Tab-separated table of C-alpha atoms in Angstrom:
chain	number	residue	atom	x	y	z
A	1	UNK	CA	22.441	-16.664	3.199
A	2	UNK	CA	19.563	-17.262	5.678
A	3	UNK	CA	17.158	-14.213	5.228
A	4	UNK	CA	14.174	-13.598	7.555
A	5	UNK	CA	11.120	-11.092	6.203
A	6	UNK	CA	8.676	-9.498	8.259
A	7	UNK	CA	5.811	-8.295	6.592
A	8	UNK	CA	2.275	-7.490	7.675
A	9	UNK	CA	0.688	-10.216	5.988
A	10	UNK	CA	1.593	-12.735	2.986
A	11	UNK	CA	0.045	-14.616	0.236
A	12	UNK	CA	-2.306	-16.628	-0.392
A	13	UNK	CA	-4.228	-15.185	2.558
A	14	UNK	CA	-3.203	-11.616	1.894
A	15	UNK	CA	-2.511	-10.460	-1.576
A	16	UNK	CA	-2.113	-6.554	-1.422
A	17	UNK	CA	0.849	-4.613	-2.624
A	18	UNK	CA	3.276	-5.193	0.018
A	19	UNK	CA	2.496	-8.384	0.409
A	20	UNK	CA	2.790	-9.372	-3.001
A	21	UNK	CA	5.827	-7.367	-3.239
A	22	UNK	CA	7.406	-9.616	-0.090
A	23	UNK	CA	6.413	-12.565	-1.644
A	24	UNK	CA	7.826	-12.036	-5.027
A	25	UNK	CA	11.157	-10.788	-3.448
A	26	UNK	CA	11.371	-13.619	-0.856
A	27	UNK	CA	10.294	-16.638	-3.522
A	28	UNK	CA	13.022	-15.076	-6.100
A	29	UNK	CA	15.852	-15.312	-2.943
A	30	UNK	CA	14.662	-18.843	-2.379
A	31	UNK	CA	14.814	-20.142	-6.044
A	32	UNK	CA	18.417	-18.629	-5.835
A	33	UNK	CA	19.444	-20.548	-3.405
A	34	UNK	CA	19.124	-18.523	-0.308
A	35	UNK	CA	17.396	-20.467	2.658
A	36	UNK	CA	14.573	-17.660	3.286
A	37	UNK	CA	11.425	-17.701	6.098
A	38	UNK	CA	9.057	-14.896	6.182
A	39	UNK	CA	7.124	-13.949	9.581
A	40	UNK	CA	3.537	-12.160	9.714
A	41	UNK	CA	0.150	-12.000	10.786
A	42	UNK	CA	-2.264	-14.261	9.980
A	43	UNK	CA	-5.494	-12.964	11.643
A	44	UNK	CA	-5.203	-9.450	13.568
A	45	UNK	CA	-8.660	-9.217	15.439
A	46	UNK	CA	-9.867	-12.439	16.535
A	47	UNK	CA	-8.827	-15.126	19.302
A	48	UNK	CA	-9.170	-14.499	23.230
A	49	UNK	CA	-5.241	-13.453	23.566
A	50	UNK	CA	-3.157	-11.320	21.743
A	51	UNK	CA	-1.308	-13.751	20.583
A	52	UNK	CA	-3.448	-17.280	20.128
A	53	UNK	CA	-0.257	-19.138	18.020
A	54	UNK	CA	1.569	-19.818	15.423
A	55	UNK	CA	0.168	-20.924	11.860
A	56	UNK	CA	3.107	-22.666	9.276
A	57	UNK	CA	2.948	-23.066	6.034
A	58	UNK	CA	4.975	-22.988	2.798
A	59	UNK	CA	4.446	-20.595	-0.373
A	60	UNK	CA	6.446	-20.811	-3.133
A	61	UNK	CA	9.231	-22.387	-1.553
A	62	UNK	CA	9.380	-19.426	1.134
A	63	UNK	CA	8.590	-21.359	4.932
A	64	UNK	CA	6.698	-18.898	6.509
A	65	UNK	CA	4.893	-18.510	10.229
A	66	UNK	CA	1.896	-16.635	10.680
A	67	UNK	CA	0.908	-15.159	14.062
A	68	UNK	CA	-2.793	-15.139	14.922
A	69	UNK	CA	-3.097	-12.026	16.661
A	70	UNK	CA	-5.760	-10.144	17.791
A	71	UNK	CA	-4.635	-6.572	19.189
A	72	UNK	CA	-8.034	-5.819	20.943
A	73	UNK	CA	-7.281	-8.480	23.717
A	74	UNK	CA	-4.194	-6.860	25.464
A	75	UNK	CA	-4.307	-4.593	27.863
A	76	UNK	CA	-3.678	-1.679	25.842
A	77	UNK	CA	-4.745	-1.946	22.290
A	78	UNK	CA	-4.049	1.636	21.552
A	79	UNK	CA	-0.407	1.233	22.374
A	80	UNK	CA	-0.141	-2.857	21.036
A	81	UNK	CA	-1.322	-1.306	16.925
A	82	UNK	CA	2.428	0.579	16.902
A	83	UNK	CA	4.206	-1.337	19.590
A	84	UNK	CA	3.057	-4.456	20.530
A	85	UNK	CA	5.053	-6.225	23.415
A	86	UNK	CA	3.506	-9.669	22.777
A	87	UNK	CA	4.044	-10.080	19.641
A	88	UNK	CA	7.642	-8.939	20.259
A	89	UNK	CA	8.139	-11.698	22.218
A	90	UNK	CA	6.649	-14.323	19.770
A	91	UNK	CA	8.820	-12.739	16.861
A	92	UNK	CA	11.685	-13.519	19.436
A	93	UNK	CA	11.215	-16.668	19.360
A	94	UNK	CA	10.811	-16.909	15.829
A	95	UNK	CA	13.936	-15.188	15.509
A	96	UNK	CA	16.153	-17.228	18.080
A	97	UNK	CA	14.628	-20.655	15.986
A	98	UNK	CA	15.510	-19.299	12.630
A	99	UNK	CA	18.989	-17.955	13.479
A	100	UNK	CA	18.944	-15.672	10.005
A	101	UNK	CA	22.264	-13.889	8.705
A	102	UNK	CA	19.945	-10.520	7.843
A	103	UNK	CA	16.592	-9.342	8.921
A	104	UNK	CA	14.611	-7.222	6.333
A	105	UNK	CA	11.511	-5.664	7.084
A	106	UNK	CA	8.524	-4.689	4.589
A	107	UNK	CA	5.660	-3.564	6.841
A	108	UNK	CA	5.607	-3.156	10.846
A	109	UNK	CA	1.697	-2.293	10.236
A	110	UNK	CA	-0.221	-5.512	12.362
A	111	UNK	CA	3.048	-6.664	13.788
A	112	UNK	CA	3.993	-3.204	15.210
A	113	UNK	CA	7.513	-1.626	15.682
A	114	UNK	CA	8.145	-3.565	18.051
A	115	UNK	CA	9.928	-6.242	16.077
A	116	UNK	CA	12.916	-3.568	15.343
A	117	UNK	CA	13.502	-3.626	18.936
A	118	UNK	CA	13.488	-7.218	18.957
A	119	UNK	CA	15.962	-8.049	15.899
A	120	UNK	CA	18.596	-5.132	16.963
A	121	UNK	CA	18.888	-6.567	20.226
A	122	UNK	CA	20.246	-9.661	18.941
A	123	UNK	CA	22.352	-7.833	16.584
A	124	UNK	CA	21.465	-9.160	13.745
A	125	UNK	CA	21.756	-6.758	10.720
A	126	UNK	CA	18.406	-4.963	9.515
A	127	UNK	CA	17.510	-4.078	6.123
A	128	UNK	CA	13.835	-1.849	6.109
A	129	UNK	CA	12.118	-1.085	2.965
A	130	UNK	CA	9.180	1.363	3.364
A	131	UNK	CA	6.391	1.043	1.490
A	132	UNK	CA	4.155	3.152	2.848
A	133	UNK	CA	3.648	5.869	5.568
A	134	UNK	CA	2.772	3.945	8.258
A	135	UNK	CA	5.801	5.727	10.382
A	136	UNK	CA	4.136	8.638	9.947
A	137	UNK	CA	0.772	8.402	9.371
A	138	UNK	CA	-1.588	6.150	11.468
A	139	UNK	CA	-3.916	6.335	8.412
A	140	UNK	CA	-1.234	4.911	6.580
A	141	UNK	CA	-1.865	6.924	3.482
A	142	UNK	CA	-1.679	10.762	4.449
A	143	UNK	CA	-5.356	11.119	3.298
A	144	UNK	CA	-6.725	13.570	5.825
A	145	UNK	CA	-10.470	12.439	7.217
A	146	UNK	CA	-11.670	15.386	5.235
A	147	UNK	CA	-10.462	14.288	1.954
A	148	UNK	CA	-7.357	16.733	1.973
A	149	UNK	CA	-3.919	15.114	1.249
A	150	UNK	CA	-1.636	15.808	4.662
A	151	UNK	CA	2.443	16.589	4.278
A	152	UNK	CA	2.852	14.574	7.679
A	153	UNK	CA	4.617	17.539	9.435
A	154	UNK	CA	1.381	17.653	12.147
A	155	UNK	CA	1.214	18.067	15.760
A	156	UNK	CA	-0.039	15.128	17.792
A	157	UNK	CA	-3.121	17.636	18.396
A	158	UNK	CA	-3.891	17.679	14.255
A	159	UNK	CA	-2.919	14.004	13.747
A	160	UNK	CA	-5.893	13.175	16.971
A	161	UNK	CA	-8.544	15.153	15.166
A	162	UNK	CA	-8.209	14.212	12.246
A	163	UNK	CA	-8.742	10.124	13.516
A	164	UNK	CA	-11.364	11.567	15.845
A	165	UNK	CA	-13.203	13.370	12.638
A	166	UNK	CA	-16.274	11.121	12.465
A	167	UNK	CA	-16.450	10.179	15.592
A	168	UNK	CA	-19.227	11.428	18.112
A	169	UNK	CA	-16.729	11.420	20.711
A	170	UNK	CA	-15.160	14.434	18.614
A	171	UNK	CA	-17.909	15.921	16.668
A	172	UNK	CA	-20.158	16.419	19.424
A	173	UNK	CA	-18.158	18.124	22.333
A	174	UNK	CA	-16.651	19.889	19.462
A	175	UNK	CA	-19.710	21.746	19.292
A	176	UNK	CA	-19.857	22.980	22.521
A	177	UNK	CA	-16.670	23.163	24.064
A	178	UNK	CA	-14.192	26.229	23.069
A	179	UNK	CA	-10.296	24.742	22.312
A	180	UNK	CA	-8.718	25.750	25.570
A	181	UNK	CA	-11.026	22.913	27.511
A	182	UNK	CA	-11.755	20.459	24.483
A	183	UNK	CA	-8.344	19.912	23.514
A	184	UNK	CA	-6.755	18.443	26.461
A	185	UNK	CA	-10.159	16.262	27.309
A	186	UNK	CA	-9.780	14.851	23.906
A	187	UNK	CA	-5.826	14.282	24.446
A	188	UNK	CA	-6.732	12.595	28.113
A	189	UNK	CA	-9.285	10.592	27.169
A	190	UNK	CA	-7.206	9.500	23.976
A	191	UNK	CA	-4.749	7.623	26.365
A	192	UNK	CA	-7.488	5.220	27.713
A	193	UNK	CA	-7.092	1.885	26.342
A	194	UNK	CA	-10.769	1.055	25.834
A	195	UNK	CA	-11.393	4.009	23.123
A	196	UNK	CA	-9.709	2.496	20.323
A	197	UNK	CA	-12.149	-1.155	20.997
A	198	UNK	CA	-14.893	1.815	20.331
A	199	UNK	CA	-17.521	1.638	17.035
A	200	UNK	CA	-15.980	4.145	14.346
A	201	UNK	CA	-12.572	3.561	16.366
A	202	UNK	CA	-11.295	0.456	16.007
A	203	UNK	CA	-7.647	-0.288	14.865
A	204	UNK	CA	-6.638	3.508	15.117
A	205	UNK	CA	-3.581	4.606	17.490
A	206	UNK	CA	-4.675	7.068	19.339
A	207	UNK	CA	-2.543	8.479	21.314
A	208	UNK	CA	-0.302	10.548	18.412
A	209	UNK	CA	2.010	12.237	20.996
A	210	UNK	CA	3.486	8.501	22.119
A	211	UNK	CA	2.920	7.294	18.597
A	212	UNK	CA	5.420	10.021	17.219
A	213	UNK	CA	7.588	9.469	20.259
A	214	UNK	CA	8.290	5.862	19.799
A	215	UNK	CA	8.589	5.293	15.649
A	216	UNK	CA	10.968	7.132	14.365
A	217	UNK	CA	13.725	6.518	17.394
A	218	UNK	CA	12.956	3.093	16.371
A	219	UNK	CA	12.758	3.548	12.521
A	220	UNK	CA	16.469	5.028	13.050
A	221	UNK	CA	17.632	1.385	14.323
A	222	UNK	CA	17.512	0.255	10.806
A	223	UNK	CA	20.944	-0.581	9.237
A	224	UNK	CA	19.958	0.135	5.535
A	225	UNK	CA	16.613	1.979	4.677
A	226	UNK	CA	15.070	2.073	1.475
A	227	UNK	CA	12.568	3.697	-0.662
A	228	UNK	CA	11.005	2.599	-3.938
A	229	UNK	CA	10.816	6.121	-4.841
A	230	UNK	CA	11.915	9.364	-4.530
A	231	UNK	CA	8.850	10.764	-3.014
A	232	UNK	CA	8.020	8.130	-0.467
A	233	UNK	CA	11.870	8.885	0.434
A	234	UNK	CA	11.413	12.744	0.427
A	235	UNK	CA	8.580	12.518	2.888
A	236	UNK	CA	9.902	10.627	5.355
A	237	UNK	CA	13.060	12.900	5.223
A	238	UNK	CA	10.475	15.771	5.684
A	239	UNK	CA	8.944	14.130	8.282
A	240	UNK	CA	12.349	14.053	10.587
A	241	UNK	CA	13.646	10.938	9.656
A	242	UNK	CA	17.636	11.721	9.908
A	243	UNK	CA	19.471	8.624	8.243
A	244	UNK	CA	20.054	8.186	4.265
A	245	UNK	CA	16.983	6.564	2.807
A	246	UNK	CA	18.210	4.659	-0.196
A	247	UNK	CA	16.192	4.976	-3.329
A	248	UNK	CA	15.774	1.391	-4.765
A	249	UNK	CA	12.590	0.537	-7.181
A	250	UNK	CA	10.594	-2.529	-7.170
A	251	UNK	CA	11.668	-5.075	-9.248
A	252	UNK	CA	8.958	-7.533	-10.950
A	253	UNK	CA	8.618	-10.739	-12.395
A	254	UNK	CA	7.445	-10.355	-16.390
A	255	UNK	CA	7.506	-13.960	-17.484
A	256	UNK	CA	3.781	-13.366	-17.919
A	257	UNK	CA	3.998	-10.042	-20.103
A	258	UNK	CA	5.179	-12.130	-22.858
A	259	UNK	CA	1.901	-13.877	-23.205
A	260	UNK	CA	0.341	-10.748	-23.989
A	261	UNK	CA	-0.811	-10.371	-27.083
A	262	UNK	CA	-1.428	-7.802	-30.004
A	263	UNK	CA	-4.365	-5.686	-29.370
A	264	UNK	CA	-7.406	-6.192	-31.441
A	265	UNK	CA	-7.646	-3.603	-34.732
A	266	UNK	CA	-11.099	-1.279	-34.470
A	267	UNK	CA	-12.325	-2.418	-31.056
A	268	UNK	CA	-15.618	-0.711	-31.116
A	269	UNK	CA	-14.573	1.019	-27.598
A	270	UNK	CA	-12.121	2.314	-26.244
A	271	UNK	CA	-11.105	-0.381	-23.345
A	272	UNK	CA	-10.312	1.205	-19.924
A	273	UNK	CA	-8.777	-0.820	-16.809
A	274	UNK	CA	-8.715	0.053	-13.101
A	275	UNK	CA	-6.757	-2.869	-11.207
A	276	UNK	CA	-6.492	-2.649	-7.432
A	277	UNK	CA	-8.210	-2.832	-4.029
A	278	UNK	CA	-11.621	-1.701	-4.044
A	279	UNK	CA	-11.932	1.370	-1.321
A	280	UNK	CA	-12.402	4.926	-1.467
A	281	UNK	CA	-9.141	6.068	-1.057
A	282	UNK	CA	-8.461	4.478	-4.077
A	283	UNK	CA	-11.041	6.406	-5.751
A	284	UNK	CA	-12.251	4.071	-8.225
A	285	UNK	CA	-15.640	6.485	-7.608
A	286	UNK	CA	-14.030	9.380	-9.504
A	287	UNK	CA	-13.402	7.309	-12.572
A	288	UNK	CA	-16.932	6.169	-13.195
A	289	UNK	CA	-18.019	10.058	-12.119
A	290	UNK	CA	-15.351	10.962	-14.930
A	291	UNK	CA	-17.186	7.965	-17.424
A	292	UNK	CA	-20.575	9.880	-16.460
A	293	UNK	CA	-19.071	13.431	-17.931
A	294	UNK	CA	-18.463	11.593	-21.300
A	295	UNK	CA	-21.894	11.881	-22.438
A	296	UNK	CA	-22.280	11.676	-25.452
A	297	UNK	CA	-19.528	9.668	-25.950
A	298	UNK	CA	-20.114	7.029	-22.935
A	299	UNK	CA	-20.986	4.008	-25.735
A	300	UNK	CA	-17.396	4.472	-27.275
A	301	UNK	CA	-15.982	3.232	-23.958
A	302	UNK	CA	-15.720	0.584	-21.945
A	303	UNK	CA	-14.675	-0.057	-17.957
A	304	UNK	CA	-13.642	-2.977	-16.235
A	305	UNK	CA	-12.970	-3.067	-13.035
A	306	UNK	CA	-10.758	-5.531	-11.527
A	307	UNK	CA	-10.565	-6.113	-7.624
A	308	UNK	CA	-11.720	-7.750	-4.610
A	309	UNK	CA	-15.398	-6.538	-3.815
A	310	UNK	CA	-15.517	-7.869	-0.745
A	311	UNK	CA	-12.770	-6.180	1.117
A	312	UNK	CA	-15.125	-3.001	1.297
A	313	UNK	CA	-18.890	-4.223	0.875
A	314	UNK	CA	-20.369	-0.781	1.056
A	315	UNK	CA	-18.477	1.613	-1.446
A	316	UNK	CA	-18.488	-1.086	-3.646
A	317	UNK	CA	-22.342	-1.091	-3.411
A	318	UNK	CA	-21.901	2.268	-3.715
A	319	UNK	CA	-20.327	2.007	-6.917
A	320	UNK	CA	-22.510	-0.231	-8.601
A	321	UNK	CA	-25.447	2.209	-7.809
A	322	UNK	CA	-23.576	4.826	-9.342
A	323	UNK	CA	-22.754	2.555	-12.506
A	324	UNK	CA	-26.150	1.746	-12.680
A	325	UNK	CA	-26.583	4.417	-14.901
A	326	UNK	CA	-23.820	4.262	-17.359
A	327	UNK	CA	-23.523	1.629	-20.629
A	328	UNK	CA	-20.894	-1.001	-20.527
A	329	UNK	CA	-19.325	-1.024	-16.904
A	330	UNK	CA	-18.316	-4.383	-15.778
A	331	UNK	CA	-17.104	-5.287	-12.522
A	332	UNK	CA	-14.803	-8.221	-12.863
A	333	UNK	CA	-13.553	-9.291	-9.836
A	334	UNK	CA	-10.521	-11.311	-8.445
A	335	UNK	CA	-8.341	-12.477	-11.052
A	336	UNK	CA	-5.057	-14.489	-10.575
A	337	UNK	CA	-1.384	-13.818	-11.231
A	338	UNK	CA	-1.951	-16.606	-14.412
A	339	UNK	CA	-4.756	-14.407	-15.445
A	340	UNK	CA	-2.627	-11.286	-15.415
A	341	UNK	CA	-1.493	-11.255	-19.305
A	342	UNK	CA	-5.167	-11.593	-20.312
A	343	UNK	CA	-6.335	-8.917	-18.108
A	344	UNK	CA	-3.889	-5.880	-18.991
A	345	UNK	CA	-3.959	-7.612	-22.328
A	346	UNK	CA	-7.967	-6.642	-22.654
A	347	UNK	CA	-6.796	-3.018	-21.447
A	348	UNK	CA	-6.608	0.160	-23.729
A	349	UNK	CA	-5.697	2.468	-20.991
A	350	UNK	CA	-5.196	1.760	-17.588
A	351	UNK	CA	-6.726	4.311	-14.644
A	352	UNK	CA	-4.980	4.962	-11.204
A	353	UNK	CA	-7.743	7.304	-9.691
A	354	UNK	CA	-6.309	6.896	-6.201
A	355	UNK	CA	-6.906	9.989	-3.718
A	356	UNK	CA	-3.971	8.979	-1.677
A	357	UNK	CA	-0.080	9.684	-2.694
A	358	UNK	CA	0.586	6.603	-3.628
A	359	UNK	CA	4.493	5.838	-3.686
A	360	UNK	CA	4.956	3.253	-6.367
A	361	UNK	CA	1.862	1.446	-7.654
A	362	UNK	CA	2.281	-2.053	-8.706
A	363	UNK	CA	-0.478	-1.925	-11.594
A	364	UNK	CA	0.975	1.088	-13.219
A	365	UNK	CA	3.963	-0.986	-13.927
A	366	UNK	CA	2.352	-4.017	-14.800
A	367	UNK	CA	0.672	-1.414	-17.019
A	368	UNK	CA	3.711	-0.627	-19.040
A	369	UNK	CA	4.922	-4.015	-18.964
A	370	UNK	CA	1.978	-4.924	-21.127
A	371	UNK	CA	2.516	-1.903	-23.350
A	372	UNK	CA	-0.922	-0.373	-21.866
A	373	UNK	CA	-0.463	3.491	-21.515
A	374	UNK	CA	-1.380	4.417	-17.600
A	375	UNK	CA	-3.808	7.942	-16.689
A	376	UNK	CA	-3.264	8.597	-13.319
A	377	UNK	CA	-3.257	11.363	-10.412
A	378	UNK	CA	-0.893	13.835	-10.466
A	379	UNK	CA	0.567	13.466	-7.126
A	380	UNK	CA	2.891	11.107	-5.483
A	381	UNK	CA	5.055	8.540	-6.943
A	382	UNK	CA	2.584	8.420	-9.589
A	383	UNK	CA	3.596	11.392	-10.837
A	384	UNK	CA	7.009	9.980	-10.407
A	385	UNK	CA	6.499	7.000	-13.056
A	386	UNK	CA	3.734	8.441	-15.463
A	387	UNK	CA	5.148	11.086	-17.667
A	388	UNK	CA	2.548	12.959	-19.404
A	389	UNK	CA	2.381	13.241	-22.868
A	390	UNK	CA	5.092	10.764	-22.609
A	391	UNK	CA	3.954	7.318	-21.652
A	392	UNK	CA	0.550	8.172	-20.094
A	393	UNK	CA	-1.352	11.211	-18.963
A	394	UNK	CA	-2.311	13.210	-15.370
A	395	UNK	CA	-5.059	14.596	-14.085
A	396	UNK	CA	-5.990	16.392	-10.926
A	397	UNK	CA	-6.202	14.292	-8.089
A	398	UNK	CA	-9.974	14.196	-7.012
A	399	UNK	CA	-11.389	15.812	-10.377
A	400	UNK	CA	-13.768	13.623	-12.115
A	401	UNK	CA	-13.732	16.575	-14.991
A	402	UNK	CA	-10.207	16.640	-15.181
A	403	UNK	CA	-9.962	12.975	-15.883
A	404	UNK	CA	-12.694	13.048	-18.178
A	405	UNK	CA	-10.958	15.897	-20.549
A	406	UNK	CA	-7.728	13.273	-20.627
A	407	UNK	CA	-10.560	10.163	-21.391
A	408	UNK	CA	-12.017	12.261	-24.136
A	409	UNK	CA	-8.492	12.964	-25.697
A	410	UNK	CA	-8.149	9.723	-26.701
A	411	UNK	CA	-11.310	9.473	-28.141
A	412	UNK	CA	-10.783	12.322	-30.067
A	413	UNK	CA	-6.748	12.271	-31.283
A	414	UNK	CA	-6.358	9.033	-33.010
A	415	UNK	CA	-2.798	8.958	-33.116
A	416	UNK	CA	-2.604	10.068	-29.216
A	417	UNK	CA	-3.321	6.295	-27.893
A	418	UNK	CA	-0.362	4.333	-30.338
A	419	UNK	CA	2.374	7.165	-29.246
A	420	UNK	CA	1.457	6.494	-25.785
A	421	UNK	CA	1.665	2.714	-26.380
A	422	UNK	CA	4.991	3.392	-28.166
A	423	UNK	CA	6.816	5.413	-25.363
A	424	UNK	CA	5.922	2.364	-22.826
A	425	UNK	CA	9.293	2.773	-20.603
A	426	UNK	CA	11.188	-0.652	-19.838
A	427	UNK	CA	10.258	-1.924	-16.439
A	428	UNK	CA	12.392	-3.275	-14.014
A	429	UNK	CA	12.783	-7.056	-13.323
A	430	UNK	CA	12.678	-8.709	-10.366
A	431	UNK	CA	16.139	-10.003	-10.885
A	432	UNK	CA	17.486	-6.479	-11.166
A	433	UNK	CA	16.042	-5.201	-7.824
A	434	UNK	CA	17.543	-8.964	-6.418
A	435	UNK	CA	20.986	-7.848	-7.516
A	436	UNK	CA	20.643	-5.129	-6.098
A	437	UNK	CA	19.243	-6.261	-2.846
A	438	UNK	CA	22.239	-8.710	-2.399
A	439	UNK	CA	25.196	-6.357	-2.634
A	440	UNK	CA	23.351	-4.352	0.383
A	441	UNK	CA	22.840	-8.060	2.450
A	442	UNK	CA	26.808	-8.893	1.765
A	443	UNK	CA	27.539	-5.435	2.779
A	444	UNK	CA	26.135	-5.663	6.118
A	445	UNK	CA	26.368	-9.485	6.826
A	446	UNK	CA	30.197	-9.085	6.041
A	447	UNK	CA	30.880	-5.299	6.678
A	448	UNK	CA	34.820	-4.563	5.443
């Protein structure tokens, strides 16, 4: 079969979870025989047009074409970050050169929704796997601006003050005008193309009332959509999407788990991981505030954290002032896929502090696949794959004391730790979800 993804970015240049996810989906097609091309964005901001070409390349056996966009140089950015004409066009093209049997789509976030219109009017049949809330949530993560977690069921009003939130152009007329006359300002002057090129603006949508208009008519174009868990799925249904949303869970390649190898007896410390991007929403802060509340106890443990500092110079400056203080926090860095076996492998516990619901974390299977019990928030799909008591434990989202009473448990039950370990559920291959993924392609490619 000749497959087409479209994704918001792909490795090597971008390695988050859904583009990781894309690539290990795509590569394991390709190695099956399936001829299989992936299209994304390259860079998003720079270049004179908004669209400066096409980049090719190869990974993994997967050919894929990168589009060097930059979404500040059309004439209306606002409008070009959910549906982006240009780029439309380009992924036309793409299309109409690539002739593919099945579309499937992993992220519109960078190339915009646009590309649904595009691949349904050449009726070719469209698989869409969400992976996060980017249909509903120009934030992408339902993290309000004021730290609370949103349900998505918002007015365009609520969705436009909360991306206005630090902004002067909210904060300050919001002092002195009443509702009646500061509302519809803010919703005029939201439409204006050159706001969203502004400081403390850029790369937000801000005109929520055609936002919400435009997605989910689109999002409802989609032959097949799925979910990799029953939350992500729930919210979107909440949220007024109308068609089935098929629950499907990431598959993942293990080859590498086997290399892990038996823990050292009597570490001196207790060994705990964080894995992931560095950025607030992530909340990496609220583990080392948690590591802090251990005294006297902070010299039986140990923190590494794993991630790209770079991606968000100042909280991670933030966070190495605030380890500063405490004994035996490293901050590791990148690591590699090769290196992943060694890394989980050094892990006692792994942490998922995020402040966001996050639908189906990568690392907290990866976790189990190494046998490493996971502590994570108790919201979202993490609460969907961490059972407590079980294979892991939860804590309140956001509580630094809450996750320091779990932290101190294992300190203090010696058995709790191995029972944890031992309850590690199975995780699901790569090869599973792949089986899975090619009964829905024959269905649609040869409906009847």
């Amino acid at each position: 079969m000749n497959l087409v993804f479209l994704s918001n970015g792909f490795p090597p240049r971008h390695t988050a979870g859904t583009e990781n996810y894309t690539a290990g989906i795509a590569s394991a097609l390709a190695q099956a025989g399936h001829r299989v091309s992936v299209i994304c964005v390259g860079e998003w901001d720079s270049g004179p047009q908004p669209v400066n070409g096409v980049t090719r390349d190869t990974y993994q056996g997967v050919a894929v074409a990168r589009l060097d966009a930059n979404w500040t140089a059309g004439p209306d950015p606002n409008r070009y970050l959910y549906d982006n004409p240009v780029i439309a066009d380009r992924v036309a093209a793409l299309l109409d050169e690539m002739q593919p049997d099945l579309v499937h789509i992993t992220s519109c976030a960078t190339l915009s929704a646009s590309v649904i219109r595009v691949v349904k009017q050449r009726g070719l049949p469209l698989v869409i796997t969400l992976t996060d809330y980017w249909f509903i949530c120009p934030r992408i993560s339902l993290l309000h601006a004021d730290g609370h977690v949103c349900d998505g069921q918002t007015s365009a009003w609520e969705c436009l003050t909360c991306l206005l939130w630090g902004a002067k152009a909210y904060r300050l007329p919001a002092r002195v005008l009443p509702a009646p006359v500061l509302r519809p300002l803010l919703q005029g002057v939201s439409r204006q193309p050159w706001l969203s090129r502004r400081p403390g603006l850029r790369g937000m949508a801000l005109d929520m009332a055609d936002r919400k208009a435009r997605l989910l008519p689109l999002l409802a174009q989609a032959d097949r959509l799925i979910s990799p868990s029953r939350f992500l799925a729930a919210m979107h249904t909440a949220c007024g999407v109308t068609q089935p949303i098929h629950v499907l869970e990431h598959g993942h390649d293990l080859g590498w788990a086997d290399q892990v190898g038996p823990r050292p007896v009597n570490r001196p410390r207790l060994v705990i991981g964080y894995v992931g991007q560095i950025g607030e929403i992530k909340g990496v802060h609220i583990l080392l505030a948690a590591i802090a509340r251990l005294d006297p106890q902070q010299e039986a443990v140990e923190v590494q954290i794993w991630g790209d500092p770079d991606k968000s110079p100042a909280y991670s400056a933030r966070l190495r002032a605030q380890a500063a203080a405490l004994p035996h926090v490293q901050f590791c860095g990148r690591f590699s896929r090769e290196q992943l076996a060694a890394v989980y492998g050094g892990f006692d516990v792994l942490v998922v502090p995020s402040l966001w619901v996050e639908n189906n974390p990568l690392v907290i299977q990866e976790a189990f696949a190494a046998g490493v019990p996971v502590i994570a928030s108790n919201q979202g799909g993490m609460a969907e794959f961490v059972t407590h008591e079980q294979n892991g434990l939860l804590f309140t989202p956001g509580d630094a004391d809450s996750l320091a009473a779990a932290l101190r448990r294992l300190l203090l039950e010696p058995d709790l730790l191995p029972r944890l370990r031992r309850q590690a559920p199975a995780v699901k291959t790569v090869q599973a979800e792949l089986a899975e993924l090619l009964h829905i392609y024959d269905e649609l490619h040869s409906p009847g």
